[in-house]
Amino acid sequence: ADPPRPGTAMRLAALLAALRPVLPLVLGLSLGCSLSLLRASWSHGGGEDPCLGAAGRAGPPAGGAQPEAEDGRPGQGHEDFRPRIVPYYRDPNKPYKKVLRTRYIQTELGFHERLFVAVLTSKATLNTLAVAVNKTVAHHFPRLLYFTGLRSAKVPHGMVLVAHGDERPIWLMYETMYYIHQHFGSDYDWFYIMQDDTYAQAEQVKALVTHLSINQDVYLGRAEEFIGGDEQARYCHGGFGYLLSRSLLLKLHPHLDSCRNEILSVRPDEWLGRCIIDFLGISCISQLQGQHYHTYELAKNAEPEKEEEEEFQAALAVHPVSDVTLMYRLHKHFSRIQLERAYQEIQELQMQIRNLTSLTPAGEAGLTWPVGINAPFLPKTRFEVISWDYFTEQYLFSCPDGSPKCELSGASKADVSDIIESALEQLNSRYQPSLRFSKRQLLNGYRRFDPTRGMEYTLDLLLEAVTQKGHSHVLVKRVSLVRPLSKVEIIPMPYVTEATRVQLVLPLTVQDLDFVANFLDMYAMNTLDTHDNALLTLLFIYHPYDAQRVSQVDVFAGVKTMVAELEKRYAEVKIPWISVKTEVPSQVKLMDIVSKKHPVDTLFFLASVWTEINMEFLNRCRMNTISNWQVFFPVHFQEFNPALVYRGEQTASSSTDFLRDGHFDRHSFAEACFYNSDYMTARTKLAADILDRDEVLEGMEVFDVFLHYSGLHLFRAVEPGLVQKYALRSCNPRLSEELYHRCVLSNLEGLASRSHLAMALFEQEQANST
């Protein structure tokens, strides 16, 4: 054989040198695959099963595992460990019924709220101690109800009262337990029963239930012995409150009637304790799973500020509270204790963060200030840079309306004053008693909102420093402060559905006739064809001159013909119209006419002729508008003038799946979603204020009515589903100066973006120069 060529040998050597680092990996993988194949052949071999006995029956498996059935399916005991596929079967002979899915996963999975609180009150203490309980701890609990035996009692403001109509203590307890089970038994895991002469530390009670298991029958409180009864049996003293688990309440409910008829007692807490012991065999306990229910009995003429006993400091409930003032003093004292504990815990966590940061790769350089607060936001481009706002004690140099300078007032002024006081307090706490600082003047102030951590401040303060000997010196000190974002809360909102009927209201003037056809086409395509629950009412606004000639020439005859064609095409649809004669089409006056012709529970969508109606926005209109709670004023997306944006080139797609070239028009308040009942309530307050001065209505919009004459939430947000094509609006000079100015600004900002306008000017200058 011929010897290998030198070039081939060199290439082979180079290949081996390149593969040498990965050879161990390749060999390891090959060996692993080989062993896996050998093990599989041993496991599934056809040999005799060594676990089978002489009779061919399987013996007990090793490790306590449960046997399987002969057909390979899981045997007894395997149901909780192996998944089982349940095949879907639908009887073809039965009509198909759509499955009703709940709106929230929490509801569908059967999750329960954590804690329900019931407060027992009476006629003598309803307007005193019960109100004090409501003002001190009610806002800490997710759900709190007051129960009384009064009939038709007057409910104090901000309280939810359940009146049973019988003031006997035992009967009140029986009715309360029955009511709680019937209305809340399936919604909550824990039920806390207390009296209105009890002060309970709400945060401590909530912390207690978070550390207890919910699958036990729990009767937890201050255990007391029955007078002349069994020494082993205990009931929970009602004055100090007690905790019942959901499982215990469910088991107790069938026996409540028997307890009412068979058990005689004077005290309601003893009656309930005897009922639980006799029928469930469960006695009151004061500790469970390492958690103690600490209580403290308050002596007469006690001074909460001077109580230094450890038992008092750790108490979850204090009893008896004799008057309202003592309730507030207890709340102040325990709030101070809780605040001191929070500050102490913060300091300990900051010390731990400092110790651990030195062990990280970044070292102490990775420690952010303040310790424990998120690091400042780092912009990736110049467009993400967060700007600082400059201010002094009198003026703000970054105003909401765009002006360069405005007076510092309202919440901004209070914010600046609070920050300066906090800076002085921190300086004095750090340097006293050596130095004591007092403010002379704020030289410069800067602030910005960082969404990752909160509001940041930088202050240049002119201070006067006084020593212990009385010597003073004026100096300038720069301080930095952060107001961190607090705990995020989910605001409870009433439940609304997407099945609510929406009543569209479209005001039309002579100047809007060119756009009506497109509006009706979009309405028919997106609501009538899809059978959306939305109706339309047209509002024809006649000028007095056109109204006199309506018998000869009707300016809205073409629109009425379009409406007739729609009603002919959709036989079940009726589109009514209302004719109005006015020179000044005030939005409030027009809504007054429409409101009287519809029921109070009507959901209005006040639209404009340039609006493109679609189902996506209508659903958001339904969800964002809540009767007696919230109104919705969307900010529509306004397309730019295509003549300036595209300049003869191919325009963007007309699809509504994405936003085209344009902007959100924040100057327009023409679109609104609100309930008729809310509008009528606010309109009544407006009428009492203006005293039949109709000229005031010409300078107002529906937004102003809700803003100044209702206590509802005004939700104003950008709405990408509400798109309007470009059109030059006609601004009525008869309206107020503010409304006319907003209309002009809307037209100007809706022409094009700055870059488009710059290109148009550049092309115009180039054309003029040539």
mmCIF file of C-alpha atoms in Angstrom, residues 115-283:
data_model
loop_
_atom_site.group_PDB
_atom_site.id
_atom_site.type_symbol
_atom_site.label_atom_id
_atom_site.label_comp_id
_atom_site.label_asym_id
_atom_site.label_seq_id
_atom_site.Cartn_x
_atom_site.Cartn_y
_atom_site.Cartn_z
ATOM 1 C CA LEU A 115 -61.039 37.263 57.691
ATOM 2 C CA PHE A 116 -64.578 38.442 58.485
ATOM 3 C CA VAL A 117 -65.203 40.588 61.576
ATOM 4 C CA ALA A 118 -68.533 40.916 63.408
ATOM 5 C CA VAL A 119 -69.006 43.601 66.082
ATOM 6 C CA LEU A 120 -71.868 43.228 68.569
ATOM 7 C CA THR A 121 -73.340 46.573 69.588
ATOM 8 C CA SER A 122 -76.397 47.893 71.417
ATOM 9 C CA LYS A 123 -78.729 50.845 71.536
ATOM 10 C CA ALA A 124 -76.683 52.629 74.214
ATOM 11 C CA THR A 125 -73.326 52.283 72.446
ATOM 12 C CA LEU A 126 -74.183 52.342 68.743
ATOM 13 C CA ASN A 127 -73.451 56.050 68.273
ATOM 14 C CA THR A 128 -70.500 56.132 70.680
ATOM 15 C CA LEU A 129 -68.298 53.082 71.101
ATOM 16 C CA ALA A 130 -69.360 51.442 67.812
ATOM 17 C CA VAL A 131 -68.445 54.613 65.923
ATOM 18 C CA ALA A 132 -65.087 54.687 67.721
ATOM 19 C CA VAL A 133 -64.419 51.078 66.674
ATOM 20 C CA ASN A 134 -65.316 51.977 63.107
ATOM 21 C CA LYS A 135 -62.905 54.939 63.063
ATOM 22 C CA THR A 136 -59.978 53.100 64.642
ATOM 23 C CA VAL A 137 -59.840 49.577 63.222
ATOM 24 C CA ALA A 138 -62.518 49.198 60.538
ATOM 25 C CA HIS A 139 -60.260 50.274 57.671
ATOM 26 C CA HIS A 140 -57.740 47.575 58.613
ATOM 27 C CA PHE A 141 -60.169 44.676 58.138
ATOM 28 C CA PRO A 142 -61.339 43.547 54.685
ATOM 29 C CA ARG A 143 -64.962 43.106 55.845
ATOM 30 C CA LEU A 144 -66.562 44.349 59.059
ATOM 31 C CA LEU A 145 -70.273 44.337 59.986
ATOM 32 C CA TYR A 146 -72.110 45.583 63.061
ATOM 33 C CA PHE A 147 -74.933 43.553 64.610
ATOM 34 C CA THR A 148 -77.580 44.956 66.919
ATOM 35 C CA GLY A 149 -80.939 43.954 68.326
ATOM 36 C CA LEU A 150 -82.515 47.330 67.543
ATOM 37 C CA ARG A 151 -85.365 47.585 65.102
ATOM 38 C CA SER A 152 -85.067 50.251 62.351
ATOM 39 C CA ALA A 153 -81.975 51.766 63.934
ATOM 40 C CA LYS A 154 -80.405 54.863 62.372
ATOM 41 C CA VAL A 155 -77.100 53.810 60.872
ATOM 42 C CA PRO A 156 -74.111 56.118 61.492
ATOM 43 C CA HIS A 157 -72.206 57.238 58.418
ATOM 44 C CA GLY A 158 -69.709 54.750 57.001
ATOM 45 C CA MET A 159 -71.022 51.708 58.885
ATOM 46 C CA VAL A 160 -72.834 48.586 57.702
ATOM 47 C CA LEU A 161 -75.404 47.606 60.306
ATOM 48 C CA VAL A 162 -77.522 44.434 60.563
ATOM 49 C CA ALA A 163 -80.557 44.890 62.842
ATOM 50 C CA HIS A 164 -82.215 41.705 64.092
ATOM 51 C CA GLY A 165 -85.116 43.357 65.909
ATOM 52 C CA ASP A 166 -84.658 41.620 69.288
ATOM 53 C CA GLU A 167 -82.412 43.008 72.025
ATOM 54 C CA ARG A 168 -82.157 39.823 74.099
ATOM 55 C CA PRO A 169 -78.425 38.962 74.259
ATOM 56 C CA ILE A 170 -78.838 35.240 73.584
ATOM 57 C CA TRP A 171 -81.193 35.868 70.698
ATOM 58 C CA LEU A 172 -78.798 38.446 69.236
ATOM 59 C CA MET A 173 -75.922 35.942 69.357
ATOM 60 C CA TYR A 174 -78.073 33.236 67.773
ATOM 61 C CA GLU A 175 -79.254 35.507 64.950
ATOM 62 C CA THR A 176 -75.721 36.785 64.381
ATOM 63 C CA MET A 177 -74.220 33.308 64.029
ATOM 64 C CA TYR A 178 -77.075 32.248 61.754
ATOM 65 C CA TYR A 179 -76.667 35.378 59.603
ATOM 66 C CA ILE A 180 -72.893 34.951 59.302
ATOM 67 C CA HIS A 181 -73.252 31.339 58.189
ATOM 68 C CA GLN A 182 -76.000 32.117 55.686
ATOM 69 C CA HIS A 183 -74.335 35.113 54.010
ATOM 70 C CA PHE A 184 -70.584 34.645 54.530
ATOM 71 C CA GLY A 185 -70.033 31.021 55.499
ATOM 72 C CA SER A 186 -68.734 30.072 52.058
ATOM 73 C CA ASP A 187 -66.658 33.230 51.474
ATOM 74 C CA TYR A 188 -64.257 33.492 54.444
ATOM 75 C CA ASP A 189 -61.811 31.215 56.258
ATOM 76 C CA TRP A 190 -61.920 32.918 59.671
ATOM 77 C CA PHE A 191 -64.638 34.716 61.645
ATOM 78 C CA TYR A 192 -63.708 37.120 64.429
ATOM 79 C CA ILE A 193 -66.489 38.028 66.898
ATOM 80 C CA MET A 194 -65.967 41.052 69.189
ATOM 81 C CA GLN A 195 -67.942 43.602 71.185
ATOM 82 C CA ASP A 196 -67.922 47.342 70.715
ATOM 83 C CA ASP A 197 -66.325 47.829 74.174
ATOM 84 C CA THR A 198 -63.264 45.878 72.999
ATOM 85 C CA TYR A 199 -60.174 47.366 71.413
ATOM 86 C CA ALA A 200 -58.560 44.868 69.033
ATOM 87 C CA GLN A 201 -55.214 45.353 67.343
ATOM 88 C CA ALA A 202 -56.323 44.771 63.778
ATOM 89 C CA GLU A 203 -52.880 44.101 62.329
ATOM 90 C CA GLN A 204 -52.083 41.617 65.097
ATOM 91 C CA VAL A 205 -55.349 39.766 64.559
ATOM 92 C CA LYS A 206 -54.691 39.557 60.815
ATOM 93 C CA ALA A 207 -51.160 38.315 61.482
ATOM 94 C CA LEU A 208 -52.552 35.665 63.830
ATOM 95 C CA VAL A 209 -54.888 34.116 61.249
ATOM 96 C CA THR A 210 -52.158 34.037 58.605
ATOM 97 C CA HIS A 211 -50.143 31.679 60.837
ATOM 98 C CA LEU A 212 -52.986 29.244 61.520
ATOM 99 C CA SER A 213 -54.022 26.293 59.410
ATOM 100 C CA ILE A 214 -57.525 26.610 57.989
ATOM 101 C CA ASN A 215 -58.362 22.887 57.972
ATOM 102 C CA GLN A 216 -58.967 22.615 61.726
ATOM 103 C CA ASP A 217 -61.933 23.309 63.982
ATOM 104 C CA VAL A 218 -60.692 26.343 65.899
ATOM 105 C CA TYR A 219 -62.365 28.099 68.839
ATOM 106 C CA LEU A 220 -59.670 30.538 69.971
ATOM 107 C CA GLY A 221 -59.854 33.318 72.540
ATOM 108 C CA ARG A 222 -59.461 33.983 76.253
ATOM 109 C CA ALA A 223 -60.489 30.712 77.896
ATOM 110 C CA GLU A 224 -62.748 31.043 80.955
ATOM 111 C CA GLU A 225 -64.281 28.408 83.257
ATOM 112 C CA PHE A 226 -68.012 27.912 83.533
ATOM 113 C CA ILE A 227 -69.431 28.756 86.929
ATOM 114 C CA GLY A 228 -70.150 25.468 88.668
ATOM 115 C CA GLY A 229 -69.392 23.494 85.524
ATOM 116 C CA ASP A 230 -66.843 20.981 84.311
ATOM 117 C CA GLU A 231 -63.296 22.071 85.025
ATOM 118 C CA GLN A 232 -62.099 20.802 81.657
ATOM 119 C CA ALA A 233 -64.667 22.765 79.645
ATOM 120 C CA ARG A 234 -63.852 26.341 78.691
ATOM 121 C CA TYR A 235 -65.679 29.086 76.827
ATOM 122 C CA CYS A 236 -64.165 32.137 75.127
ATOM 123 C CA HIS A 237 -64.834 35.412 76.917
ATOM 124 C CA GLY A 238 -66.815 37.670 74.576
ATOM 125 C CA GLY A 239 -65.296 40.869 75.907
ATOM 126 C CA PHE A 240 -61.875 39.946 74.532
ATOM 127 C CA GLY A 241 -63.135 38.628 71.202
ATOM 128 C CA TYR A 242 -62.739 35.139 69.815
ATOM 129 C CA LEU A 243 -61.880 33.464 66.559
ATOM 130 C CA LEU A 244 -63.911 30.765 64.805
ATOM 131 C CA SER A 245 -62.740 28.736 61.836
ATOM 132 C CA ARG A 246 -64.942 28.152 58.821
ATOM 133 C CA SER A 247 -65.072 24.390 59.361
ATOM 134 C CA LEU A 248 -66.301 24.875 62.939
ATOM 135 C CA LEU A 249 -68.982 27.320 61.799
ATOM 136 C CA LEU A 250 -70.239 24.860 59.182
ATOM 137 C CA LYS A 251 -70.471 22.071 61.762
ATOM 138 C CA LEU A 252 -72.134 24.341 64.323
ATOM 139 C CA HIS A 253 -74.888 25.642 62.060
ATOM 140 C CA PRO A 254 -77.175 22.532 62.168
ATOM 141 C CA HIS A 255 -77.195 22.690 65.989
ATOM 142 C CA LEU A 256 -77.993 26.376 66.490
ATOM 143 C CA ASP A 257 -81.729 25.797 66.773
ATOM 144 C CA SER A 258 -81.217 23.045 69.337
ATOM 145 C CA CYS A 259 -78.883 25.258 71.338
ATOM 146 C CA ARG A 260 -81.415 28.076 71.328
ATOM 147 C CA ASN A 261 -84.128 25.802 72.739
ATOM 148 C CA GLU A 262 -82.111 23.639 75.141
ATOM 149 C CA ILE A 263 -79.312 25.783 76.590
ATOM 150 C CA LEU A 264 -80.206 28.402 79.186
ATOM 151 C CA SER A 265 -77.695 31.112 79.935
ATOM 152 C CA VAL A 266 -77.492 34.785 80.790
ATOM 153 C CA ARG A 267 -74.293 35.630 78.936
ATOM 154 C CA PRO A 268 -74.201 35.155 75.154
ATOM 155 C CA ASP A 269 -70.528 34.090 75.127
ATOM 156 C CA GLU A 270 -71.260 31.345 77.692
ATOM 157 C CA TRP A 271 -74.258 30.227 75.640
ATOM 158 C CA LEU A 272 -72.154 29.949 72.478
ATOM 159 C CA GLY A 273 -69.335 28.171 74.329
ATOM 160 C CA ARG A 274 -71.744 25.642 75.853
ATOM 161 C CA CYS A 275 -73.303 25.051 72.424
ATOM 162 C CA ILE A 276 -69.917 24.327 70.830
ATOM 163 C CA ILE A 277 -68.865 22.044 73.690
ATOM 164 C CA ASP A 278 -72.114 20.068 73.919
ATOM 165 C CA PHE A 279 -72.626 19.420 70.220
ATOM 166 C CA LEU A 280 -69.068 19.500 68.822
ATOM 167 C CA GLY A 281 -66.985 18.596 71.848
ATOM 168 C CA ILE A 282 -64.592 21.515 71.262
ATOM 169 C CA SER A 283 -63.471 23.722 74.127
#
